[in-house]
């Protein structure tokens, strides 16, 4: 029997890439995401709650969320882990790649709860991970850029193999590990159907360009979940991910 696990979910490509690598080894049943104290935007990528909810529906994962300020982030994340532990979760998957202090933080917050932090991407070449992402058939759209590195013209672009050349010319890490950009995942071999998003305005705030996105074709107050009848199983998704 596979260990029961949750994924620390930002909504972006790194957490999804970590999930791709984790699902053959773990029974991933939940995702955990931190939001601001008004639950209006996710802490890491500034995404609307309905976008994260739509991703959860497409992955078939239960959402566990917390509200926090940056100073209360650790406490809120810890409370979310406590809830996961009560549900029998023993492992938490993270999408860290480069920075040892990020991996240490994951270990430190999981260990006191008897949980194991899993880092499937850590230490890998960011170029190789970018190539792996594109080759998987997954899709992610750039929603935030650091203005001094990437201008507003990058917002709304879907990651593609051709970007590697552009990133190299601009001295941008392929996975944006120096904060050059963040993404929102719109499709994955694990998704039951593609997530369609509507793009809003471009906003420059605190030295970063941001693109506001909403779930496409959804009326206010309605369910941002799946198209009726879309019930592709997890096993089918795993076969697709493995190229079977």
mmCIF file of C-alpha atoms in Angstrom:
data_model
loop_
_atom_site.group_PDB
_atom_site.id
_atom_site.type_symbol
_atom_site.label_atom_id
_atom_site.label_comp_id
_atom_site.label_asym_id
_atom_site.label_seq_id
_atom_site.Cartn_x
_atom_site.Cartn_y
_atom_site.Cartn_z
ATOM 1 C CA UNK A 1 0.000 0.000 0.000
ATOM 2 C CA UNK A 2 1.300 3.445 -0.924
ATOM 3 C CA UNK A 3 1.884 5.959 1.876
ATOM 4 C CA UNK A 4 -0.908 8.511 2.184
ATOM 5 C CA UNK A 5 0.299 11.966 1.145
ATOM 6 C CA UNK A 6 -0.612 15.593 0.515
ATOM 7 C CA UNK A 7 0.943 18.103 -1.871
ATOM 8 C CA UNK A 8 1.955 21.620 -0.845
ATOM 9 C CA UNK A 9 0.164 23.358 -3.707
ATOM 10 C CA UNK A 10 0.952 26.830 -5.025
ATOM 11 C CA UNK A 11 -1.042 26.444 -8.227
ATOM 12 C CA UNK A 12 2.140 26.782 -10.281
ATOM 13 C CA UNK A 13 4.310 24.443 -12.307
ATOM 14 C CA UNK A 14 6.817 23.407 -9.607
ATOM 15 C CA UNK A 15 4.209 21.991 -7.241
ATOM 16 C CA UNK A 16 2.530 20.258 -10.176
ATOM 17 C CA UNK A 17 5.852 18.864 -11.441
ATOM 18 C CA UNK A 18 6.520 17.511 -7.943
ATOM 19 C CA UNK A 19 3.075 15.903 -7.998
ATOM 20 C CA UNK A 20 3.863 14.268 -11.355
ATOM 21 C CA UNK A 21 6.877 12.564 -9.780
ATOM 22 C CA UNK A 22 5.121 11.707 -6.524
ATOM 23 C CA UNK A 23 1.940 10.012 -7.732
ATOM 24 C CA UNK A 24 3.584 6.718 -8.759
ATOM 25 C CA UNK A 25 4.996 6.359 -5.227
ATOM 26 C CA UNK A 26 2.351 7.912 -2.970
ATOM 27 C CA UNK A 27 -1.400 7.952 -2.552
ATOM 28 C CA UNK A 28 -1.768 11.731 -2.865
ATOM 29 C CA UNK A 29 -5.238 12.661 -1.631
ATOM 30 C CA UNK A 30 -5.053 16.310 -0.530
ATOM 31 C CA UNK A 31 -3.514 19.652 -1.397
ATOM 32 C CA UNK A 32 -2.601 22.343 1.115
ATOM 33 C CA UNK A 33 -2.515 26.047 0.188
ATOM 34 C CA UNK A 34 -2.076 29.214 2.218
ATOM 35 C CA UNK A 35 -4.167 32.304 1.475
ATOM 36 C CA UNK A 36 -4.029 35.874 2.749
ATOM 37 C CA UNK A 37 -5.977 36.664 5.886
ATOM 38 C CA UNK A 38 -9.063 37.609 3.842
ATOM 39 C CA UNK A 39 -8.836 34.420 1.744
ATOM 40 C CA UNK A 40 -8.869 36.614 -1.370
ATOM 41 C CA UNK A 41 -5.523 35.532 -2.870
ATOM 42 C CA UNK A 42 -3.055 32.701 -2.395
ATOM 43 C CA UNK A 43 0.069 33.709 -0.510
ATOM 44 C CA UNK A 44 2.647 32.366 -2.947
ATOM 45 C CA UNK A 45 1.257 33.252 -6.393
ATOM 46 C CA UNK A 46 -1.591 35.680 -5.703
ATOM 47 C CA UNK A 47 -4.207 33.408 -7.294
ATOM 48 C CA UNK A 48 -7.945 33.638 -6.668
ATOM 49 C CA UNK A 49 -9.463 30.873 -4.512
ATOM 50 C CA UNK A 50 -11.719 29.727 -7.348
ATOM 51 C CA UNK A 51 -8.683 29.051 -9.544
ATOM 52 C CA UNK A 52 -7.160 26.794 -6.868
ATOM 53 C CA UNK A 53 -10.557 25.132 -6.342
ATOM 54 C CA UNK A 54 -10.832 24.416 -10.066
ATOM 55 C CA UNK A 55 -7.364 22.856 -10.070
ATOM 56 C CA UNK A 56 -8.299 20.700 -7.071
ATOM 57 C CA UNK A 57 -11.437 19.505 -8.859
ATOM 58 C CA UNK A 58 -9.419 18.546 -11.924
ATOM 59 C CA UNK A 59 -6.901 16.655 -9.813
ATOM 60 C CA UNK A 60 -9.525 15.026 -7.609
ATOM 61 C CA UNK A 61 -7.805 16.282 -4.453
ATOM 62 C CA UNK A 62 -9.316 17.538 -1.206
ATOM 63 C CA UNK A 63 -8.335 21.107 -0.386
ATOM 64 C CA UNK A 64 -6.921 22.051 2.992
ATOM 65 C CA UNK A 65 -6.371 25.792 3.282
ATOM 66 C CA UNK A 66 -5.150 28.308 5.803
ATOM 67 C CA UNK A 67 -5.469 32.069 6.176
ATOM 68 C CA UNK A 68 -2.454 34.051 7.315
ATOM 69 C CA UNK A 69 -0.221 37.058 7.124
ATOM 70 C CA UNK A 70 3.435 36.441 6.314
ATOM 71 C CA UNK A 71 4.352 36.619 10.043
ATOM 72 C CA UNK A 72 1.701 33.975 10.858
ATOM 73 C CA UNK A 73 2.440 31.742 7.851
ATOM 74 C CA UNK A 74 4.277 29.036 9.807
ATOM 75 C CA UNK A 75 1.539 28.733 12.399
ATOM 76 C CA UNK A 76 -1.184 28.528 9.754
ATOM 77 C CA UNK A 77 0.711 25.963 7.707
ATOM 78 C CA UNK A 78 1.343 23.940 10.840
ATOM 79 C CA UNK A 79 -2.377 23.938 11.667
ATOM 80 C CA UNK A 80 -3.115 22.704 8.153
ATOM 81 C CA UNK A 81 -0.606 19.889 8.628
ATOM 82 C CA UNK A 82 -2.294 18.978 11.918
ATOM 83 C CA UNK A 83 -5.577 18.613 10.020
ATOM 84 C CA UNK A 84 -3.867 16.458 7.397
ATOM 85 C CA UNK A 85 -2.291 14.260 10.067
ATOM 86 C CA UNK A 86 -5.735 13.604 11.530
ATOM 87 C CA UNK A 87 -6.724 12.321 8.087
ATOM 88 C CA UNK A 88 -3.894 9.793 8.110
ATOM 89 C CA UNK A 89 -1.472 11.771 5.962
ATOM 90 C CA UNK A 90 2.112 10.688 6.672
ATOM 91 C CA UNK A 91 4.002 12.451 3.842
ATOM 92 C CA UNK A 92 3.864 15.961 2.384
ATOM 93 C CA UNK A 93 5.252 16.643 -1.097
ATOM 94 C CA UNK A 94 6.978 19.968 -1.807
ATOM 95 C CA UNK A 95 8.213 21.528 -5.060
ATOM 96 C CA UNK A 96 11.508 23.006 -3.856
ATOM 97 C CA UNK A 97 14.409 22.756 -6.306
ATOM 98 C CA UNK A 98 17.458 24.820 -5.377
ATOM 99 C CA UNK A 99 17.562 26.413 -1.936
ATOM 100 C CA UNK A 100 18.572 24.185 1.018
ATOM 101 C CA UNK A 101 16.864 26.520 3.479
ATOM 102 C CA UNK A 102 13.513 25.849 1.789
ATOM 103 C CA UNK A 103 13.992 22.092 2.091
ATOM 104 C CA UNK A 104 15.046 22.536 5.726
ATOM 105 C CA UNK A 105 11.892 24.553 6.444
ATOM 106 C CA UNK A 106 9.767 21.737 5.005
ATOM 107 C CA UNK A 107 11.570 19.164 7.137
ATOM 108 C CA UNK A 108 11.325 21.300 10.247
ATOM 109 C CA UNK A 109 7.578 21.914 9.974
ATOM 110 C CA UNK A 110 6.727 18.288 9.141
ATOM 111 C CA UNK A 111 8.951 16.408 11.584
ATOM 112 C CA UNK A 112 7.307 17.512 14.870
ATOM 113 C CA UNK A 113 4.031 16.117 13.530
ATOM 114 C CA UNK A 114 5.534 12.768 12.648
ATOM 115 C CA UNK A 115 5.273 13.586 8.951
ATOM 116 C CA UNK A 116 7.919 13.222 6.243
ATOM 117 C CA UNK A 117 8.693 16.006 3.777
ATOM 118 C CA UNK A 118 9.206 14.679 0.240
ATOM 119 C CA UNK A 119 11.195 16.767 -2.273
ATOM 120 C CA UNK A 120 11.070 15.022 -5.697
ATOM 121 C CA UNK A 121 12.624 17.952 -7.593
ATOM 122 C CA UNK A 122 15.347 19.019 -5.186
ATOM 123 C CA UNK A 123 18.852 19.198 -6.659
ATOM 124 C CA UNK A 124 17.699 18.640 -10.231
ATOM 125 C CA UNK A 125 18.845 20.808 -13.136
ATOM 126 C CA UNK A 126 16.257 23.543 -13.652
ATOM 127 C CA UNK A 127 16.787 23.278 -17.395
ATOM 128 C CA UNK A 128 16.100 19.546 -17.298
ATOM 129 C CA UNK A 129 12.988 20.129 -15.195
ATOM 130 C CA UNK A 130 11.728 22.728 -17.661
ATOM 131 C CA UNK A 131 12.237 20.302 -20.561
ATOM 132 C CA UNK A 132 10.525 17.531 -18.562
ATOM 133 C CA UNK A 133 7.579 19.821 -17.862
ATOM 134 C CA UNK A 134 7.016 20.707 -21.513
ATOM 135 C CA UNK A 135 7.561 17.104 -22.661
ATOM 136 C CA UNK A 136 4.906 15.869 -20.205
ATOM 137 C CA UNK A 137 2.225 17.782 -22.090
ATOM 138 C CA UNK A 138 1.441 19.907 -19.052
ATOM 139 C CA UNK A 139 0.695 23.591 -19.545
ATOM 140 C CA UNK A 140 1.367 26.607 -17.344
ATOM 141 C CA UNK A 141 0.814 30.308 -17.967
ATOM 142 C CA UNK A 142 3.049 33.066 -16.612
ATOM 143 C CA UNK A 143 1.065 35.229 -14.164
ATOM 144 C CA UNK A 144 3.809 37.095 -12.298
ATOM 145 C CA UNK A 145 7.212 38.470 -13.325
ATOM 146 C CA UNK A 146 9.909 40.432 -11.563
ATOM 147 C CA UNK A 147 9.826 43.659 -13.555
ATOM 148 C CA UNK A 148 13.582 44.174 -13.593
ATOM 149 C CA UNK A 149 14.049 40.796 -15.287
ATOM 150 C CA UNK A 150 10.937 40.180 -17.406
ATOM 151 C CA UNK A 151 8.573 42.884 -18.659
ATOM 152 C CA UNK A 152 4.771 42.777 -18.789
ATOM 153 C CA UNK A 153 4.887 41.245 -22.263
ATOM 154 C CA UNK A 154 5.659 37.886 -20.644
ATOM 155 C CA UNK A 155 2.366 37.804 -18.761
ATOM 156 C CA UNK A 156 -0.131 35.353 -20.200
ATOM 157 C CA UNK A 157 2.459 33.361 -22.146
ATOM 158 C CA UNK A 158 2.310 29.572 -21.929
ATOM 159 C CA UNK A 159 5.624 27.877 -21.122
ATOM 160 C CA UNK A 160 7.186 26.372 -24.236
ATOM 161 C CA UNK A 161 10.511 24.825 -25.171
ATOM 162 C CA UNK A 162 11.347 27.902 -27.255
ATOM 163 C CA UNK A 163 11.487 30.004 -24.076
ATOM 164 C CA UNK A 164 14.724 28.316 -23.031
ATOM 165 C CA UNK A 165 16.651 30.343 -25.609
ATOM 166 C CA UNK A 166 14.972 33.569 -24.508
ATOM 167 C CA UNK A 167 15.636 32.831 -20.843
ATOM 168 C CA UNK A 168 19.311 32.140 -21.574
ATOM 169 C CA UNK A 169 19.662 35.439 -23.422
ATOM 170 C CA UNK A 170 18.106 37.289 -20.476
ATOM 171 C CA UNK A 171 20.030 35.322 -17.818
ATOM 172 C CA UNK A 172 16.750 34.035 -16.367
ATOM 173 C CA UNK A 173 16.652 30.697 -14.594
ATOM 174 C CA UNK A 174 14.534 28.245 -16.641
ATOM 175 C CA UNK A 175 12.271 27.513 -13.669
ATOM 176 C CA UNK A 176 12.337 31.071 -12.321
ATOM 177 C CA UNK A 177 14.204 29.977 -9.195
ATOM 178 C CA UNK A 178 15.467 33.497 -8.548
ATOM 179 C CA UNK A 179 11.920 34.829 -8.494
ATOM 180 C CA UNK A 180 11.919 35.867 -12.153
ATOM 181 C CA UNK A 181 8.430 34.493 -12.774
ATOM 182 C CA UNK A 182 5.541 32.445 -11.395
ATOM 183 C CA UNK A 183 2.907 30.455 -13.254
ATOM 184 C CA UNK A 184 -0.563 28.969 -12.966
ATOM 185 C CA UNK A 185 -1.106 25.417 -14.230
ATOM 186 C CA UNK A 186 -3.902 25.109 -16.784
ATOM 187 C CA UNK A 187 -3.395 21.506 -17.858
ATOM 188 C CA UNK A 188 -1.588 18.351 -16.748
ATOM 189 C CA UNK A 189 -1.686 14.646 -17.545
ATOM 190 C CA UNK A 190 -3.262 14.368 -14.082
ATOM 191 C CA UNK A 191 -6.036 16.884 -14.826
ATOM 192 C CA UNK A 192 -9.430 15.443 -15.658
ATOM 193 C CA UNK A 193 -9.903 18.298 -18.131
ATOM 194 C CA UNK A 194 -8.119 21.497 -19.151
ATOM 195 C CA UNK A 195 -8.625 24.606 -17.017
ATOM 196 C CA UNK A 196 -9.719 27.580 -19.106
ATOM 197 C CA UNK A 197 -8.839 30.971 -17.657
ATOM 198 C CA UNK A 198 -9.888 34.511 -18.515
ATOM 199 C CA UNK A 199 -7.133 37.118 -18.262
ATOM 200 C CA UNK A 200 -7.671 40.481 -16.622
ATOM 201 C CA UNK A 201 -5.529 43.543 -16.193
ATOM 202 C CA UNK A 202 -1.759 43.825 -15.835
ATOM 203 C CA UNK A 203 -0.738 45.395 -12.525
ATOM 204 C CA UNK A 204 2.699 46.615 -11.415
ATOM 205 C CA UNK A 205 3.085 46.210 -7.664
ATOM 206 C CA UNK A 206 6.206 46.100 -5.461
ATOM 207 C CA UNK A 207 8.491 45.695 -8.470
ATOM 208 C CA UNK A 208 6.510 42.820 -9.984
ATOM 209 C CA UNK A 209 4.107 42.581 -12.888
ATOM 210 C CA UNK A 210 1.001 40.503 -12.173
ATOM 211 C CA UNK A 211 -1.780 39.162 -14.371
ATOM 212 C CA UNK A 212 -5.178 38.661 -12.758
ATOM 213 C CA UNK A 213 -6.843 35.439 -13.953
ATOM 214 C CA UNK A 214 -10.312 34.010 -13.379
ATOM 215 C CA UNK A 215 -11.846 30.642 -14.218
ATOM 216 C CA UNK A 216 -13.266 31.018 -17.717
ATOM 217 C CA UNK A 217 -16.930 30.569 -18.514
ATOM 218 C CA UNK A 218 -18.058 30.488 -14.867
ATOM 219 C CA UNK A 219 -20.864 32.725 -13.635
ATOM 220 C CA UNK A 220 -20.302 34.562 -10.323
ATOM 221 C CA UNK A 221 -21.203 32.341 -7.390
ATOM 222 C CA UNK A 222 -21.326 29.156 -9.452
ATOM 223 C CA UNK A 223 -19.193 26.025 -9.105
ATOM 224 C CA UNK A 224 -15.784 26.329 -10.859
ATOM 225 C CA UNK A 225 -15.463 22.557 -10.997
ATOM 226 C CA UNK A 226 -15.615 20.071 -13.838
ATOM 227 C CA UNK A 227 -17.684 19.807 -16.963
ATOM 228 C CA UNK A 228 -20.545 17.368 -16.250
ATOM 229 C CA UNK A 229 -19.563 13.825 -17.179
ATOM 230 C CA UNK A 230 -15.817 14.455 -16.941
ATOM 231 C CA UNK A 231 -14.737 11.583 -14.706
ATOM 232 C CA UNK A 232 -11.402 10.325 -16.010
ATOM 233 C CA UNK A 233 -9.892 8.093 -13.343
ATOM 234 C CA UNK A 234 -6.592 8.593 -11.559
ATOM 235 C CA UNK A 235 -5.272 5.358 -13.088
ATOM 236 C CA UNK A 236 -5.994 6.692 -16.568
ATOM 237 C CA UNK A 237 -4.167 9.907 -15.683
ATOM 238 C CA UNK A 238 -1.147 7.959 -14.430
ATOM 239 C CA UNK A 239 -1.030 5.956 -17.661
ATOM 240 C CA UNK A 240 -1.065 9.192 -19.638
ATOM 241 C CA UNK A 241 1.693 10.670 -17.484
ATOM 242 C CA UNK A 242 3.865 7.597 -17.990
ATOM 243 C CA UNK A 243 3.198 7.556 -21.726
ATOM 244 C CA UNK A 244 1.373 4.214 -21.638
#
